[in-house]
Coordinates of C-alpha atoms in Angstrom, one line a residue:
M1 CA -0.4 -17.1 -59.3
A2 CA -0.9 -18.7 -55.9
R3 CA -0.5 -16.2 -53.1
T4 CA 2.4 -16.9 -50.8
E5 CA 1.5 -17.5 -47.1
Y6 CA 3.7 -15.4 -44.9
T7 CA 4.5 -15.9 -41.3
A8 CA 6.2 -13.3 -39.1
L9 CA 9.4 -15.3 -39.0
K10 CA 9.5 -15.6 -42.7
L11 CA 9.0 -11.9 -43.2
Y12 CA 11.8 -11.1 -40.7
G13 CA 14.1 -13.4 -42.6
R14 CA 13.3 -11.9 -46.0
L15 CA 13.7 -8.3 -44.6
L16 CA 17.1 -9.1 -43.1
L17 CA 18.2 -10.7 -46.4
Q18 CA 16.9 -7.6 -48.2
A19 CA 18.9 -5.4 -45.9
R20 CA 22.1 -7.5 -46.2
A21 CA 24.0 -4.5 -47.8
Y22 CA 23.5 -2.7 -44.5
W23 CA 24.5 -5.3 -42.0
S24 CA 27.6 -3.3 -41.1
H25 CA 25.4 -0.4 -40.2
I26 CA 23.1 -2.6 -38.2
A27 CA 26.1 -4.1 -36.3
G28 CA 27.3 -0.6 -35.5
L29 CA 23.9 0.4 -34.2
F30 CA 23.7 -2.8 -32.2
L31 CA 27.1 -2.0 -30.5
L32 CA 26.0 1.6 -29.8
N33 CA 22.8 0.3 -28.2
L34 CA 24.8 -2.2 -26.1
L35 CA 27.0 0.7 -25.0
H36 CA 23.9 2.5 -23.8
T37 CA 23.3 -0.2 -21.2
P38 CA 26.5 0.2 -19.1
L39 CA 26.1 4.0 -19.5
S40 CA 22.6 3.7 -18.1
L41 CA 24.0 1.6 -15.2
L42 CA 26.2 4.6 -14.3
K43 CA 23.4 7.1 -14.1
P44 CA 22.4 6.6 -10.5
L45 CA 26.0 6.2 -9.3
A46 CA 26.5 9.9 -8.6
L47 CA 23.2 10.0 -6.7
M48 CA 24.2 7.0 -4.5
I49 CA 27.5 8.6 -3.6
A50 CA 25.8 11.9 -2.7
V51 CA 23.1 10.2 -0.5
D52 CA 25.1 7.4 1.2
S53 CA 28.6 8.8 1.3
V54 CA 28.2 12.6 1.5
V55 CA 24.9 13.0 3.4
G56 CA 24.9 9.6 5.2
R57 CA 28.7 9.5 5.8
N58 CA 28.9 5.8 4.8
P59 CA 32.0 4.5 3.1
L60 CA 32.0 4.1 -0.7
P61 CA 31.1 0.7 -2.2
K62 CA 34.1 -1.5 -2.5
F63 CA 34.3 -1.3 -6.3
L64 CA 34.4 2.5 -6.1
D65 CA 36.6 2.7 -3.0
A66 CA 39.4 0.9 -4.9
L67 CA 39.2 3.4 -7.8
V68 CA 38.9 6.7 -5.9
P69 CA 42.0 8.3 -4.4
R70 CA 42.2 8.6 -0.6
W71 CA 42.5 12.3 -0.7
V72 CA 39.0 12.4 -2.2
T73 CA 37.3 9.9 0.0
G74 CA 38.6 11.7 3.1
S75 CA 36.5 14.8 2.4
P76 CA 32.7 15.0 2.1
L77 CA 33.1 18.2 -0.1
R78 CA 35.5 16.4 -2.5
L79 CA 33.1 13.5 -2.6
L80 CA 30.3 15.8 -3.5
V81 CA 32.4 17.4 -6.3
L82 CA 33.2 13.9 -7.5
A83 CA 29.5 13.0 -7.6
A84 CA 28.7 16.2 -9.6
V85 CA 31.6 15.7 -12.1
L86 CA 30.6 12.0 -12.5
Q87 CA 27.0 13.1 -13.1
V88 CA 28.0 15.5 -15.9
L89 CA 30.4 13.0 -17.4
V90 CA 27.9 10.2 -17.6
V91 CA 25.3 12.5 -19.2
L92 CA 27.8 13.6 -21.7
L93 CA 28.7 10.0 -22.7
V94 CA 25.0 9.1 -22.9
Q95 CA 24.4 12.1 -25.2
L96 CA 27.3 11.3 -27.5
D97 CA 26.1 7.7 -27.7
S98 CA 22.7 8.9 -28.6
L99 CA 24.0 11.3 -31.2
A100 CA 26.1 8.7 -32.9
T101 CA 23.1 6.3 -32.8
Y102 CA 20.8 8.9 -34.4
L103 CA 23.2 9.7 -37.2
L104 CA 23.9 6.1 -38.1
R105 CA 20.2 5.1 -37.8
T106 CA 19.1 7.9 -40.1
E107 CA 21.7 7.1 -42.8
A108 CA 21.0 3.4 -42.7
S109 CA 17.2 3.8 -42.5
E110 CA 16.9 6.3 -45.5
R111 CA 19.4 4.4 -47.7
M112 CA 17.8 1.1 -46.9
T113 CA 14.3 2.4 -47.7
L114 CA 15.5 4.0 -51.0
D115 CA 17.1 0.6 -52.1
F116 CA 13.9 -1.2 -51.2
R117 CA 11.7 1.3 -53.1
S118 CA 14.0 1.1 -56.1
A119 CA 13.7 -2.7 -56.1
L120 CA 9.9 -2.5 -56.0
F121 CA 9.8 0.2 -58.7
R122 CA 12.2 -1.8 -60.9
H123 CA 10.1 -4.9 -60.5
L124 CA 6.9 -3.1 -61.2
Q125 CA 8.3 -1.9 -64.5
R126 CA 9.2 -5.5 -65.4
L127 CA 5.7 -6.8 -64.6
S128 CA 3.4 -7.5 -67.5
L129 CA 0.6 -5.2 -68.4
T130 CA -1.9 -7.8 -67.1
F131 CA -0.7 -7.1 -63.6
H132 CA -1.1 -3.3 -64.0
D133 CA -4.5 -3.7 -65.6
R134 CA -5.6 -5.9 -62.7
H135 CA -4.2 -3.9 -59.8
G136 CA -4.3 -0.3 -61.0
T137 CA -1.8 2.5 -60.5
A138 CA -2.7 3.9 -57.1
D139 CA -2.2 0.6 -55.2
S140 CA 1.3 0.2 -56.8
I141 CA 2.2 3.8 -55.8
Y142 CA 1.0 3.2 -52.2
R143 CA 3.1 0.0 -51.9
V144 CA 6.3 1.8 -53.2
Q145 CA 5.8 5.0 -51.2
D146 CA 4.1 3.9 -48.0
D147 CA 4.8 0.1 -47.6
A148 CA 8.4 0.1 -48.6
P149 CA 9.6 1.9 -45.4
A150 CA 8.6 -1.2 -43.5
I151 CA 12.1 -2.4 -44.0
K152 CA 13.5 0.3 -41.7
W153 CA 10.6 0.2 -39.3
I154 CA 11.2 -3.5 -38.7
T155 CA 15.0 -3.9 -38.9
I156 CA 16.2 -0.6 -37.5
D157 CA 13.3 0.5 -35.4
G158 CA 11.9 -2.9 -34.5
V159 CA 14.1 -6.0 -34.3
L160 CA 17.3 -4.1 -33.4
P161 CA 15.8 -2.3 -30.4
L162 CA 14.2 -5.6 -29.3
V163 CA 17.5 -7.3 -29.2
S164 CA 19.3 -4.4 -27.5
D165 CA 16.5 -4.1 -24.9
A166 CA 16.8 -7.8 -24.2
F167 CA 20.5 -7.4 -23.4
A168 CA 19.7 -4.3 -21.3
L169 CA 17.0 -6.2 -19.5
V170 CA 19.4 -9.0 -18.6
A171 CA 22.0 -6.5 -17.4
M172 CA 19.5 -4.6 -15.2
I173 CA 18.2 -7.9 -13.7
Y174 CA 21.7 -9.0 -12.9
V175 CA 22.6 -5.7 -11.1
I176 CA 19.3 -5.6 -9.1
F177 CA 19.9 -9.2 -8.0
R178 CA 23.4 -8.2 -6.8
L179 CA 21.9 -5.3 -4.8
D180 CA 18.9 -7.2 -3.3
W181 CA 17.8 -10.5 -4.7
Q182 CA 14.4 -10.4 -2.9
L183 CA 13.5 -7.1 -4.5
A184 CA 14.7 -8.4 -7.9
L185 CA 12.3 -11.4 -7.6
V186 CA 9.4 -9.1 -6.6
S187 CA 10.1 -6.7 -9.6
L188 CA 10.1 -9.6 -12.0
A189 CA 6.8 -11.0 -10.8
V190 CA 4.9 -8.8 -13.4
S191 CA 6.9 -10.2 -16.4
P192 CA 4.7 -13.3 -17.1
V193 CA 1.6 -11.0 -17.1
L194 CA 3.2 -8.7 -19.6
V195 CA 4.3 -11.6 -21.9
L196 CA 0.8 -13.2 -21.9
C197 CA -0.9 -9.9 -22.5
A198 CA 1.4 -9.1 -25.5
R199 CA 0.8 -12.5 -27.0
S200 CA -3.0 -12.1 -26.7
Y201 CA -2.9 -8.6 -28.2
D202 CA -0.7 -9.8 -31.1
Q203 CA -3.2 -12.6 -31.9
R204 CA -6.2 -10.3 -31.9
V205 CA -4.9 -7.4 -34.1
S206 CA -2.3 -9.0 -36.4
G207 CA -4.7 -9.3 -39.3
R208 CA -6.3 -5.9 -39.0
Y209 CA -3.3 -3.9 -40.0
K210 CA -3.2 -5.2 -43.5
G211 CA -6.9 -4.3 -43.9
V212 CA -6.1 -0.8 -42.9
K213 CA -3.4 -0.6 -45.6
E214 CA -5.8 -1.8 -48.2
L215 CA -8.5 0.7 -47.2
E216 CA -5.9 3.6 -47.4
S217 CA -4.8 2.3 -50.8
A218 CA -8.4 2.4 -52.0
A219 CA -8.7 6.0 -50.9
L220 CA -5.6 6.9 -52.8
D221 CA -7.0 5.1 -55.9
V222 CA -10.0 7.6 -55.8
V223 CA -7.5 10.6 -55.7
Q224 CA -5.4 9.2 -58.6
E225 CA -8.5 8.4 -60.7
V226 CA -10.2 11.8 -60.2
L227 CA -7.1 13.9 -60.8
S228 CA -6.3 11.9 -63.9
A229 CA -9.7 12.6 -65.3
V230 CA -10.2 16.1 -63.8
R231 CA -11.5 17.6 -67.0
V232 CA -14.3 15.0 -67.2
V233 CA -15.1 15.6 -63.5
K234 CA -15.3 19.3 -64.0
A235 CA -17.3 19.0 -67.3
F236 CA -20.0 17.0 -65.6
G237 CA -19.9 19.0 -62.4
R238 CA -19.1 15.9 -60.3
E239 CA -16.7 17.6 -57.9
E240 CA -18.9 17.2 -54.9
S241 CA -19.8 13.6 -55.6
E242 CA -16.2 12.7 -56.0
Q243 CA -15.4 14.5 -52.8
E244 CA -18.0 12.4 -51.1
R245 CA -16.6 9.3 -52.6
F246 CA -13.1 10.1 -51.4
V247 CA -14.3 11.0 -47.9
R248 CA -16.4 7.7 -47.8
H249 CA -13.4 5.6 -48.7
S250 CA -11.0 7.6 -46.5
S251 CA -13.4 7.4 -43.5
Q252 CA -13.3 3.6 -43.6
G253 CA -9.5 3.8 -43.2
V254 CA -9.8 6.4 -40.5
Q255 CA -12.3 4.4 -38.5
A256 CA -10.1 1.3 -38.8
R257 CA -7.1 3.3 -37.7
I258 CA -9.0 4.7 -34.7
R259 CA -10.0 1.2 -33.7
L260 CA -6.4 0.1 -33.8
A261 CA -5.3 3.2 -31.9
F262 CA -7.8 2.5 -29.2
A263 CA -6.6 -1.1 -28.9
E264 CA -2.9 0.1 -28.8
S265 CA -3.7 2.7 -26.2
A266 CA -5.6 0.2 -24.0
F267 CA -2.7 -2.2 -24.3
G268 CA -0.3 0.6 -23.4
V269 CA -2.4 1.6 -20.3
F270 CA -2.4 -2.1 -19.2
I271 CA 1.4 -2.3 -19.6
G272 CA 1.9 0.9 -17.7
V273 CA -0.4 -0.1 -14.8
T274 CA 1.3 -3.5 -14.6
T275 CA 4.8 -2.1 -14.3
A276 CA 3.6 0.6 -11.9
M277 CA 2.2 -2.2 -9.6
G278 CA 5.7 -3.9 -9.8
M279 CA 7.3 -0.6 -8.9
A280 CA 4.9 -0.1 -6.0
M281 CA 5.6 -3.5 -4.5
V282 CA 9.3 -2.9 -4.7
L283 CA 8.9 0.5 -3.1
F284 CA 6.8 -0.9 -0.3
L285 CA 9.1 -3.7 0.5
G286 CA 12.2 -1.6 0.0
I287 CA 11.1 1.1 2.5
R288 CA 10.3 -1.7 5.0
S289 CA 13.8 -3.0 4.5
V290 CA 15.4 0.4 5.1
Q291 CA 13.3 0.8 8.2
A292 CA 14.5 -2.6 9.4
G293 CA 18.1 -1.6 8.7
T294 CA 18.7 -4.4 6.2
L295 CA 19.0 -2.0 3.2
K296 CA 20.6 1.5 2.9
L297 CA 18.5 4.3 1.6
G298 CA 21.0 5.0 -1.2
Q299 CA 20.8 1.4 -2.3
L300 CA 17.0 1.6 -2.4
V301 CA 17.3 4.7 -4.6
V302 CA 19.7 2.8 -6.9
V303 CA 17.4 -0.2 -7.0
L304 CA 14.4 2.0 -7.9
T305 CA 16.4 3.8 -10.6
Y306 CA 17.6 0.5 -12.1
L307 CA 14.0 -0.8 -11.8
A308 CA 12.8 2.1 -13.9
E309 CA 15.6 1.3 -16.4
M310 CA 14.6 -2.3 -16.4
Y311 CA 10.9 -1.7 -16.9
A312 CA 11.6 0.6 -19.8
P313 CA 13.0 -2.2 -22.1
L314 CA 10.4 -4.6 -20.6
E315 CA 7.6 -2.3 -21.7
T316 CA 9.3 -1.8 -25.1
I317 CA 9.6 -5.5 -25.7
S318 CA 6.0 -6.0 -24.8
T319 CA 4.6 -3.1 -26.9
Q320 CA 7.1 -3.6 -29.8
F321 CA 5.6 -7.0 -30.7
A322 CA 2.3 -5.3 -31.1
T323 CA 3.3 -2.2 -33.0
L324 CA 5.4 -4.3 -35.3
Q325 CA 2.2 -5.8 -36.7
G326 CA 1.5 -2.8 -38.8
S327 CA 5.0 -2.9 -40.3
L328 CA 4.8 -6.6 -41.0
A329 CA 1.5 -5.9 -42.9
S330 CA 3.4 -3.3 -45.0
A331 CA 6.3 -5.7 -45.6
E332 CA 3.9 -8.4 -46.7
R333 CA 2.3 -6.1 -49.2
A334 CA 5.7 -5.1 -50.5
F335 CA 6.9 -8.6 -50.9
E336 CA 3.7 -9.6 -52.7
I337 CA 4.9 -7.2 -55.5
L338 CA 8.4 -8.8 -55.6
D339 CA 6.8 -12.3 -55.6
E340 CA 4.7 -11.5 -58.8
V341 CA 6.2 -13.2 -61.8
P342 CA 6.2 -11.3 -65.1
E343 CA 4.0 -13.1 -67.6
V344 CA 6.2 -11.9 -70.5
V345 CA 9.6 -13.3 -69.7
E346 CA 12.8 -13.5 -71.7
R347 CA 14.2 -17.0 -72.5
P348 CA 17.7 -17.8 -71.1
D349 CA 19.0 -18.4 -74.7
A350 CA 17.2 -15.4 -76.2
K351 CA 18.8 -14.1 -79.5
P352 CA 20.0 -10.5 -80.0
V353 CA 18.7 -8.5 -82.9
E354 CA 20.1 -5.2 -84.1
R355 CA 17.7 -4.2 -86.9
A356 CA 15.0 -6.4 -88.2
A357 CA 14.0 -6.5 -91.8
G358 CA 10.3 -6.2 -90.7
A359 CA 8.6 -9.3 -92.1
V360 CA 5.7 -10.3 -89.7
E361 CA 3.5 -13.4 -89.6
F362 CA 0.6 -14.2 -87.3
R363 CA 0.2 -18.0 -87.1
N364 CA -3.0 -19.3 -85.4
V365 CA -2.7 -16.8 -82.6
C366 CA -5.3 -16.9 -79.8
F367 CA -5.4 -14.5 -76.8
G368 CA -7.6 -13.7 -73.8
Y369 CA -6.7 -11.2 -71.0
D370 CA -7.8 -13.6 -68.2
G371 CA -6.5 -16.6 -70.0
R372 CA -10.0 -17.9 -70.7
N373 CA -12.3 -15.4 -72.4
T374 CA -10.9 -15.2 -75.9
V375 CA -10.4 -11.7 -77.4
L376 CA -8.5 -12.9 -80.5
S377 CA -8.9 -16.4 -82.0
D378 CA -7.1 -18.2 -84.9
V379 CA -5.4 -15.0 -86.2
C380 CA -3.5 -15.8 -89.4
F381 CA -1.9 -13.4 -91.9
V382 CA 1.5 -12.6 -93.4
V383 CA 3.0 -9.1 -93.8
P384 CA 6.1 -8.8 -96.0
A385 CA 8.8 -6.4 -94.9
G386 CA 8.1 -2.8 -95.8
T387 CA 4.3 -3.3 -96.2
R388 CA 1.8 -0.8 -95.0
V389 CA -1.0 -2.6 -93.2
G390 CA -4.3 -1.0 -92.4
I391 CA -6.3 -2.7 -89.6
A392 CA -10.0 -2.1 -89.4
G393 CA -12.9 -3.3 -87.2
R394 CA -15.5 -2.3 -84.7
T395 CA -14.4 -0.9 -81.4
G396 CA -13.5 -3.6 -79.0
V397 CA -12.8 -6.4 -81.5
G398 CA -9.1 -6.6 -80.6
K399 CA -7.3 -4.2 -83.0
T400 CA -5.1 -2.7 -80.3
T401 CA -4.7 -6.0 -78.6
L402 CA -3.3 -7.5 -81.9
L403 CA -0.6 -4.9 -82.0
S404 CA 0.1 -5.2 -78.2
L405 CA 0.9 -8.9 -78.9
L406 CA 3.3 -7.8 -81.7
I407 CA 5.3 -5.7 -79.2
R408 CA 5.1 -8.5 -76.6
F409 CA 3.2 -6.4 -74.1
Y410 CA 1.4 -9.8 -73.8
D411 CA 2.1 -13.3 -75.0
P412 CA -0.5 -15.4 -77.0
I413 CA -2.3 -18.2 -75.2
S414 CA -1.5 -20.3 -78.3
G415 CA 0.0 -19.9 -81.7
Q416 CA 3.1 -17.9 -82.8
I417 CA 4.0 -14.4 -84.0
L418 CA 7.1 -14.4 -86.2
L419 CA 9.4 -11.6 -86.9
D420 CA 11.7 -12.3 -89.9
G421 CA 10.8 -16.0 -89.5
E422 CA 11.7 -16.2 -85.8
D423 CA 9.2 -16.5 -82.9
L424 CA 9.1 -13.2 -81.0
R425 CA 9.7 -15.2 -77.8
D426 CA 13.1 -16.2 -79.2
Y427 CA 14.4 -12.6 -79.2
R428 CA 15.9 -10.6 -76.3
L429 CA 13.0 -8.5 -75.0
V430 CA 14.8 -5.1 -75.1
D431 CA 16.2 -5.8 -78.6
L432 CA 12.7 -6.8 -79.8
R433 CA 11.0 -3.6 -78.5
N434 CA 13.7 -1.5 -80.0
Q435 CA 12.4 -2.6 -83.4
F436 CA 9.2 -0.7 -82.9
A437 CA 8.2 2.9 -82.9
L438 CA 4.8 3.6 -81.4
V439 CA 2.3 6.4 -81.9
L440 CA -0.9 6.1 -79.9
Q441 CA -4.3 7.6 -80.1
E442 CA -3.6 9.4 -76.8
P443 CA 0.0 10.6 -77.2
V444 CA 2.0 10.1 -74.0
L445 CA 4.3 13.0 -73.0
F446 CA 6.3 13.4 -69.8
S447 CA 6.4 16.4 -67.6
T448 CA 9.5 17.9 -69.0
T449 CA 10.6 19.9 -72.1
I450 CA 9.6 19.3 -75.7
S451 CA 13.2 18.5 -76.6
E452 CA 13.5 15.8 -73.9
N453 CA 10.1 14.3 -74.9
I454 CA 11.3 13.9 -78.5
A455 CA 14.6 12.5 -77.3
Y456 CA 12.9 9.9 -75.1
A457 CA 13.3 7.6 -78.1
R458 CA 17.0 8.2 -78.2
P459 CA 18.4 10.0 -75.1
D460 CA 21.8 10.4 -76.7
A461 CA 20.4 12.3 -79.8
T462 CA 22.0 15.6 -80.7
E463 CA 20.0 18.8 -80.8
R464 CA 20.3 18.8 -84.6
E465 CA 18.8 15.3 -84.8
I466 CA 15.9 16.3 -82.5
I467 CA 15.2 19.3 -84.7
E468 CA 15.3 17.3 -87.9
A469 CA 12.9 14.8 -86.4
A470 CA 10.5 17.6 -85.5
K471 CA 10.7 19.0 -89.0
A472 CA 9.8 15.6 -90.5
A473 CA 6.8 15.5 -88.1
N474 CA 5.6 19.0 -89.1
A475 CA 6.2 20.1 -85.5
H476 CA 9.2 22.4 -85.9
E477 CA 7.2 25.6 -86.8
F478 CA 4.8 25.4 -83.9
I479 CA 7.6 24.6 -81.5
L480 CA 9.5 27.7 -82.5
G481 CA 6.4 29.7 -81.9
L482 CA 6.3 28.7 -78.2
P483 CA 7.9 31.1 -75.6
D484 CA 10.9 28.8 -74.9
G485 CA 10.9 26.8 -78.1
Y486 CA 12.3 23.3 -77.7
R487 CA 12.9 24.0 -74.0
T488 CA 9.2 24.6 -73.3
E489 CA 7.8 22.6 -70.5
V490 CA 4.8 20.6 -71.6
G491 CA 3.3 20.0 -68.1
E492 CA 1.9 16.8 -66.7
R493 CA 0.9 14.4 -69.5
G494 CA 1.6 17.2 -72.0
M495 CA -1.4 19.3 -71.1
M496 CA 0.3 22.6 -71.8
V497 CA 0.1 22.0 -75.5
S498 CA -2.8 21.0 -77.7
G499 CA -3.8 17.5 -78.7
G500 CA -2.6 18.0 -82.3
E501 CA 0.7 19.4 -81.0
R502 CA 1.1 16.4 -78.6
Q503 CA 0.5 14.0 -81.5
R504 CA 3.2 15.7 -83.7
I505 CA 5.7 15.6 -80.9
S506 CA 4.9 11.9 -80.6
L507 CA 5.5 11.5 -84.3
A508 CA 8.8 13.3 -84.0
R509 CA 9.8 10.8 -81.3
A510 CA 9.0 8.0 -83.7
F511 CA 11.0 9.7 -86.5
L512 CA 14.0 10.0 -84.1
K513 CA 13.8 6.4 -83.1
D514 CA 14.0 5.3 -86.8
A515 CA 12.8 1.8 -86.0
P516 CA 12.1 -0.7 -88.8
I517 CA 8.5 -1.4 -87.7
L518 CA 5.9 1.4 -87.0
I519 CA 2.7 1.1 -85.1
L520 CA 0.1 3.8 -85.5
D521 CA -3.0 3.4 -83.3
E522 CA -5.7 5.9 -84.3
P523 CA -3.2 8.8 -84.6
T524 CA -5.7 11.2 -86.2
S525 CA -8.9 10.4 -84.3
A526 CA -8.9 13.4 -82.0
V527 CA -7.6 16.2 -84.2
D528 CA -9.2 18.7 -86.6
V529 CA -9.1 18.5 -90.4
K530 CA -6.1 20.9 -90.8
T531 CA -4.1 19.2 -88.1
E532 CA -5.1 15.8 -89.5
A533 CA -3.7 16.7 -92.9
A534 CA -0.4 17.7 -91.3
I535 CA -0.2 14.5 -89.3
I536 CA -1.1 12.3 -92.3
E537 CA 1.6 14.0 -94.4
A538 CA 4.1 13.4 -91.6
M539 CA 2.9 9.8 -91.3
E540 CA 3.4 9.2 -95.0
R541 CA 7.1 10.2 -94.7
L542 CA 7.4 8.1 -91.5
M543 CA 6.0 4.9 -93.1
R544 CA 8.3 5.0 -96.1
G545 CA 10.6 1.9 -96.1
R546 CA 9.1 0.6 -92.9
T547 CA 6.7 -2.2 -92.1
S548 CA 3.8 -0.2 -90.8
F549 CA 0.6 -1.1 -88.9
L550 CA -2.1 1.5 -88.9
I551 CA -5.4 1.4 -87.0
S552 CA -7.8 4.0 -88.1
H553 CA -11.5 4.7 -88.8
R554 CA -10.7 7.4 -91.4
L555 CA -10.5 6.8 -95.2
S556 CA -7.8 9.4 -95.6
A557 CA -5.5 7.4 -93.4
L558 CA -6.2 4.0 -94.8
K559 CA -6.3 4.7 -98.5
N560 CA -2.6 4.5 -99.0
C561 CA -2.1 1.2 -97.2
D562 CA -0.7 -1.8 -99.2
M563 CA -2.8 -4.3 -97.3
L564 CA -6.0 -4.2 -95.3
V565 CA -6.8 -6.6 -92.4
K566 CA -10.4 -6.5 -91.3
I567 CA -11.2 -8.1 -87.9
E568 CA -14.6 -9.3 -86.8
H569 CA -15.5 -11.2 -83.6
G570 CA -11.8 -11.6 -82.7
H571 CA -10.4 -12.9 -85.9
P572 CA -9.5 -11.6 -89.4
V573 CA -12.4 -12.0 -91.8
E574 CA -10.4 -10.7 -94.8
S575 CA -6.9 -9.6 -95.9
T576 CA -7.1 -7.5 -99.1
T577 CA -5.4 -4.8 -101.1
P578 CA -7.3 -1.7 -100.1
G579 CA -9.0 -0.4 -103.2
P580 CA -11.8 2.2 -102.6
R581 CA -14.4 -0.6 -102.2
A582 CA -12.3 -2.5 -99.7
V583 CA -11.6 0.6 -97.7
A584 CA -15.3 1.6 -97.7
E585 CA -16.2 -1.9 -96.5
A586 CA -13.6 -1.8 -93.8
L587 CA -14.9 1.5 -92.5
A588 CA -18.5 0.2 -92.6
L589 CA -17.3 -2.8 -90.6
A590 CA -15.6 -0.4 -88.1
A591 CA -18.9 1.5 -87.8
G592 CA -20.9 -1.7 -87.3
D593 CA -23.2 -1.2 -90.4
P594 CA -24.3 -4.7 -91.6
A595 CA -26.0 -3.4 -94.7
K596 CA -22.8 -1.6 -95.9
R597 CA -20.7 -4.7 -95.0
T598 CA -22.7 -6.8 -97.5
A599 CA -23.1 -4.2 -100.2

């Protein structure tokens, strides 16, 4: 799929659209931020009254004189009390405004991030296995966990403060112009410098933030890979080399972060020095005006206070454009996930199916993982409903791929796979997959109880149904022997129970699902002889009355199949009834023995 080219404006638009459920929260935050501006304008008022009207004995400004009673203005002490009360009142209002802003920002930010993460996770689950094979787990985890918060960094912590600061800047400029227009012009002289500097910085570092994210994702990939295979790492004594690999990958991300931090710090120093020069010019000219008698000292104090308030949003606006680049890089990576189109899609007019009979036909099926290099070619065979099909072949010839196509984990490049005479692509996807029970070579258990793992096939199953399924899978006895029975936690990936026990729990899950089609992919390859016998006995019960597909290299598993499909070089070379000779030849084929194949 062609990669979408993103501009900053396009990303802002998509983020605001993604956050549309929280526009009321954003509007509330915007109003609270606007309220902060007039409250900030009131901050130096008490100081001006104390300096000019209490110490300097000058009359109050006209707008205050009309509001303050005469009995207050007639006494310097009462004016001082007024200034003190006004100072406390203004600070209280500012703090209440800050408290309301903080609470509303926190709620909006966290809920917005959760919704965005949920959207990413939902879409990742919909994406085809080809995407996950190509990108890996760690990168997807990084995008859900670390890139998704970009929606709050940009909308709540980025764009909203920018707009609010722009309003505050205009208000401060207006007030300073009313007090002394010459000082206002001097203070604004640094603005073009700040704008040009911010634009230059933005152009230089905008592409580097995404590179940092990719480096950090690569380091996380090492962690995920090593911890998933920690037994292999320990068995080969590779802990130190894996540590070095992690540090090597992480160091690249750290160095990139340090370079960006240096650039950000240098930019911040330049902004600070520039605004300080503006403040110094105003101070110099203001003191000269006070000495010349054209400006009161209290007015100069107010101008300097407002100037500090004006430079704060000006600095924020300048630096925010720069710091937003990292968030935009995260947003782009998140939207790349949402822009991925699932390769296996459901047709608009897809048919429902409750329970299939189980007749399967492969009709001239071809498939390759990259769309070019063919794994399976011209696969043709018919399986009547209720047939037990053994599938044999050397490792890597496409046996598991064949069954993955049957479940529609992938779609064929050409040809058709029919279920009960209908193309698989004509069925609703969730209904189609409900027709299959799956038992893999490496059984997949979740980090919860045995009971919940069995019930994963049917979450609404009763305790009695779960126990009956476990009995059918020859799992009931060993489960009762565990400390907490069916409530025993199996640990991550089921590592608190043995391989054979995991496989029998997986079989119990298949019994509970009671699907018409059963797929068994090397279910006995990693167990001992005694456990194999128990599993095969359970498999025999499970396959009764169901269309079953069994991949195995073991004679004991294949001998009771009704039909044998041997695959060589990506296509079936023979479909037979598996007598002893056919089974022996299939196993020889799986082992790659040409002499036995032709015997």
